């Protein structure tokens, strides 16, 4: 492809956590769910509301968005996970095997206070549905790019990969950024299990 049809790419780390979907209507969080089997997940709304990184209210109406579904990962930072296991070991309790499974189990607990106590964090990286007051799909019009979507989520108070991602104008630049992260991931405070490459233009 050449000229204006040449795609841009968004490249970002693939966070190794537990997948969630959040639904906001009229700027309010109304539902949260796990990915489950890909078709049906668990309702974790109360636990999601207990996490400091998930706003109960977000100003999506500022962007003409009445209803939105956003997706992301719930993670436990490495240093927090290590401290949790040190404390459990000192108490003679069984240590957790890995941060991802611990985050997943913590999301499903029946006590929202336990989810809060384990210092879970949500990182949101995708808008899967966005509608205005008339039910128009904003992903096929007003929201032009994946990076624009990430900027909106960040501006609305969510943790996003805005500082870890890069917009690349060529596949060569994509490879260079992946190589950079192949080294950086070892000292990054969140577990990752690869890189995600997305065409930036939602229309493309």
Tab-separated table of C-alpha atoms in Angstrom:
chain	number	residue	atom	x	y	z
A	1	UNK	CA	0.000	0.000	0.000
A	2	UNK	CA	1.181	3.531	-0.723
A	3	UNK	CA	0.147	7.097	-0.026
A	4	UNK	CA	-2.841	7.739	2.222
A	5	UNK	CA	-3.799	4.040	2.237
A	6	UNK	CA	-0.526	3.052	3.944
A	7	UNK	CA	-1.610	1.851	7.405
A	8	UNK	CA	-0.286	3.088	10.702
A	9	UNK	CA	0.167	0.520	13.435
A	10	UNK	CA	-0.331	0.761	17.181
A	11	UNK	CA	2.033	-1.506	19.073
A	12	UNK	CA	1.597	-2.152	22.775
A	13	UNK	CA	2.550	-4.742	25.399
A	14	UNK	CA	0.134	-7.612	25.982
A	15	UNK	CA	-0.508	-7.432	29.707
A	16	UNK	CA	-0.669	-10.823	31.381
A	17	UNK	CA	-3.727	-10.466	33.591
A	18	UNK	CA	-7.392	-11.374	33.840
A	19	UNK	CA	-9.626	-10.000	31.070
A	20	UNK	CA	-12.582	-7.794	31.950
A	21	UNK	CA	-15.270	-5.798	30.162
A	22	UNK	CA	-16.838	-2.651	31.638
A	23	UNK	CA	-20.082	-1.024	30.498
A	24	UNK	CA	-20.870	2.633	31.204
A	25	UNK	CA	-24.179	4.329	30.496
A	26	UNK	CA	-24.759	8.046	31.040
A	27	UNK	CA	-21.230	8.246	32.466
A	28	UNK	CA	-21.940	5.645	35.182
A	29	UNK	CA	-20.450	2.164	35.550
A	30	UNK	CA	-23.408	-0.200	35.254
A	31	UNK	CA	-21.837	-3.609	34.622
A	32	UNK	CA	-18.517	-5.459	34.770
A	33	UNK	CA	-17.834	-8.988	33.610
A	34	UNK	CA	-15.000	-11.428	33.073
A	35	UNK	CA	-14.299	-12.858	29.639
A	36	UNK	CA	-15.408	-16.313	30.734
A	37	UNK	CA	-15.565	-18.717	27.805
A	38	UNK	CA	-15.669	-15.863	25.279
A	39	UNK	CA	-19.463	-15.874	25.121
A	40	UNK	CA	-20.552	-15.743	28.728
A	41	UNK	CA	-18.562	-14.449	31.677
A	42	UNK	CA	-19.025	-13.841	35.388
A	43	UNK	CA	-20.741	-10.730	36.719
A	44	UNK	CA	-18.082	-8.964	38.821
A	45	UNK	CA	-19.685	-5.525	39.029
A	46	UNK	CA	-19.405	-5.178	42.809
A	47	UNK	CA	-15.771	-6.254	42.831
A	48	UNK	CA	-14.923	-3.903	39.956
A	49	UNK	CA	-16.469	-0.999	41.837
A	50	UNK	CA	-14.108	-1.732	44.721
A	51	UNK	CA	-10.992	-1.127	42.604
A	52	UNK	CA	-9.518	2.365	42.786
A	53	UNK	CA	-8.379	2.188	39.154
A	54	UNK	CA	-11.947	1.758	37.848
A	55	UNK	CA	-13.896	5.042	38.012
A	56	UNK	CA	-17.512	4.733	39.120
A	57	UNK	CA	-18.227	7.780	36.956
A	58	UNK	CA	-16.338	8.768	33.789
A	59	UNK	CA	-17.039	11.839	31.580
A	60	UNK	CA	-17.774	9.979	28.336
A	61	UNK	CA	-20.654	12.364	27.596
A	62	UNK	CA	-18.005	15.031	26.994
A	63	UNK	CA	-17.187	13.074	23.821
A	64	UNK	CA	-20.811	12.503	22.833
A	65	UNK	CA	-20.789	8.927	24.146
A	66	UNK	CA	-23.938	7.721	25.904
A	67	UNK	CA	-23.098	4.004	26.126
A	68	UNK	CA	-19.684	2.405	25.954
A	69	UNK	CA	-18.076	-0.983	26.531
A	70	UNK	CA	-14.377	-1.037	27.246
A	71	UNK	CA	-12.073	-3.993	27.703
A	72	UNK	CA	-8.850	-4.543	29.530
A	73	UNK	CA	-6.861	-6.626	31.961
A	74	UNK	CA	-6.803	-6.729	35.732
A	75	UNK	CA	-3.252	-7.165	36.984
A	76	UNK	CA	-1.161	-7.233	40.134
A	77	UNK	CA	2.145	-5.409	39.862
A	78	UNK	CA	5.212	-7.589	40.366
A	79	UNK	CA	6.473	-5.930	43.549
A	80	UNK	CA	3.022	-6.146	45.143
A	81	UNK	CA	2.666	-9.811	44.202
A	82	UNK	CA	6.088	-10.606	45.650
A	83	UNK	CA	5.218	-8.788	48.890
A	84	UNK	CA	1.915	-10.690	49.129
A	85	UNK	CA	3.753	-14.006	48.867
A	86	UNK	CA	6.381	-12.943	51.422
A	87	UNK	CA	3.613	-12.122	53.907
A	88	UNK	CA	1.793	-15.408	53.219
A	89	UNK	CA	5.021	-17.383	53.609
A	90	UNK	CA	5.731	-15.664	56.944
A	91	UNK	CA	2.255	-16.699	58.140
A	92	UNK	CA	2.785	-20.285	57.010
A	93	UNK	CA	0.170	-19.917	54.278
A	94	UNK	CA	0.414	-21.367	50.786
A	95	UNK	CA	1.985	-18.897	48.362
A	96	UNK	CA	0.257	-17.868	45.133
A	97	UNK	CA	1.593	-19.457	41.950
A	98	UNK	CA	1.467	-16.429	39.640
A	99	UNK	CA	0.040	-12.916	39.461
A	100	UNK	CA	-2.400	-13.635	36.630
A	101	UNK	CA	-4.220	-16.489	38.382
A	102	UNK	CA	-4.214	-14.538	41.636
A	103	UNK	CA	-5.823	-11.550	39.916
A	104	UNK	CA	-8.399	-13.799	38.263
A	105	UNK	CA	-9.335	-15.502	41.528
A	106	UNK	CA	-9.474	-12.201	43.384
A	107	UNK	CA	-11.964	-10.811	40.864
A	108	UNK	CA	-14.328	-13.707	41.511
A	109	UNK	CA	-14.268	-13.529	45.300
A	110	UNK	CA	-17.633	-12.881	46.953
A	111	UNK	CA	-16.141	-10.143	49.140
A	112	UNK	CA	-15.345	-6.882	47.277
A	113	UNK	CA	-13.135	-5.828	50.196
A	114	UNK	CA	-10.826	-8.744	49.438
A	115	UNK	CA	-10.497	-7.571	45.828
A	116	UNK	CA	-9.580	-4.115	47.124
A	117	UNK	CA	-7.110	-5.481	49.675
A	118	UNK	CA	-5.130	-7.365	47.029
A	119	UNK	CA	-4.282	-4.111	45.213
A	120	UNK	CA	-5.687	-5.171	41.854
A	121	UNK	CA	-5.340	-2.683	39.019
A	122	UNK	CA	-7.302	-2.465	35.781
A	123	UNK	CA	-5.575	-1.438	32.563
A	124	UNK	CA	-8.031	-0.609	29.780
A	125	UNK	CA	-6.860	-0.937	26.186
A	126	UNK	CA	-9.871	-1.253	23.876
A	127	UNK	CA	-13.261	0.309	23.132
A	128	UNK	CA	-15.505	-2.410	21.749
A	129	UNK	CA	-18.754	-0.411	21.634
A	130	UNK	CA	-19.517	3.312	21.664
A	131	UNK	CA	-22.930	4.831	20.919
A	132	UNK	CA	-24.334	8.344	21.066
A	133	UNK	CA	-27.777	9.330	22.387
A	134	UNK	CA	-29.377	8.332	19.067
A	135	UNK	CA	-27.772	4.895	19.062
A	136	UNK	CA	-25.249	5.766	16.335
A	137	UNK	CA	-22.067	3.688	16.258
A	138	UNK	CA	-19.237	6.136	16.972
A	139	UNK	CA	-16.575	3.544	16.125
A	140	UNK	CA	-17.467	3.901	12.452
A	141	UNK	CA	-17.377	7.676	12.471
A	142	UNK	CA	-16.384	10.062	15.244
A	143	UNK	CA	-13.739	7.816	16.792
A	144	UNK	CA	-11.152	7.598	14.035
A	145	UNK	CA	-8.280	5.560	15.450
A	146	UNK	CA	-7.283	3.107	18.128
A	147	UNK	CA	-4.843	5.637	19.563
A	148	UNK	CA	-7.635	8.226	19.763
A	149	UNK	CA	-9.699	5.710	21.748
A	150	UNK	CA	-6.808	5.143	24.170
A	151	UNK	CA	-6.402	8.905	24.618
A	152	UNK	CA	-10.109	9.242	25.477
A	153	UNK	CA	-9.926	6.455	28.050
A	154	UNK	CA	-6.837	8.066	29.589
A	155	UNK	CA	-8.511	11.488	29.681
A	156	UNK	CA	-11.543	9.926	31.379
A	157	UNK	CA	-9.417	8.675	34.262
A	158	UNK	CA	-8.524	5.105	33.268
A	159	UNK	CA	-5.146	3.446	33.393
A	160	UNK	CA	-4.203	2.701	29.781
A	161	UNK	CA	-1.064	1.725	27.834
A	162	UNK	CA	-0.779	5.297	26.484
A	163	UNK	CA	2.785	5.620	27.846
A	164	UNK	CA	3.864	2.102	26.819
A	165	UNK	CA	2.506	2.056	23.261
A	166	UNK	CA	3.786	3.545	20.032
A	167	UNK	CA	2.224	4.511	16.703
A	168	UNK	CA	4.433	3.172	13.903
A	169	UNK	CA	4.280	4.252	10.270
A	170	UNK	CA	5.957	1.132	8.877
A	171	UNK	CA	6.267	-2.548	9.659
A	172	UNK	CA	10.016	-1.995	10.108
A	173	UNK	CA	9.290	0.452	12.926
A	174	UNK	CA	6.958	-2.145	14.435
A	175	UNK	CA	9.780	-4.705	14.524
A	176	UNK	CA	12.153	-2.187	16.114
A	177	UNK	CA	9.656	-1.394	18.886
A	178	UNK	CA	9.037	-5.089	19.540
A	179	UNK	CA	12.797	-5.633	19.893
A	180	UNK	CA	12.961	-2.754	22.367
A	181	UNK	CA	10.256	-4.350	24.511
A	182	UNK	CA	11.926	-7.759	24.300
A	183	UNK	CA	14.553	-6.212	26.586
A	184	UNK	CA	12.364	-3.776	28.521
A	185	UNK	CA	9.828	-6.406	29.621
A	186	UNK	CA	12.347	-7.977	32.020
A	187	UNK	CA	12.418	-4.864	34.217
A	188	UNK	CA	8.823	-3.730	33.638
A	189	UNK	CA	6.750	-3.944	36.841
A	190	UNK	CA	3.814	-5.694	35.137
A	191	UNK	CA	3.983	-9.174	33.626
A	192	UNK	CA	3.550	-9.247	29.848
A	193	UNK	CA	3.241	-12.188	27.467
A	194	UNK	CA	3.942	-10.664	24.086
A	195	UNK	CA	3.126	-7.600	22.023
A	196	UNK	CA	-0.096	-6.595	20.274
A	197	UNK	CA	-0.002	-4.958	16.837
A	198	UNK	CA	-3.162	-3.178	15.670
A	199	UNK	CA	-3.951	-1.176	12.553
A	200	UNK	CA	-4.493	2.300	13.987
A	201	UNK	CA	-7.300	3.445	11.677
A	202	UNK	CA	-10.642	1.999	12.754
A	203	UNK	CA	-11.925	2.417	9.203
A	204	UNK	CA	-9.048	0.379	7.780
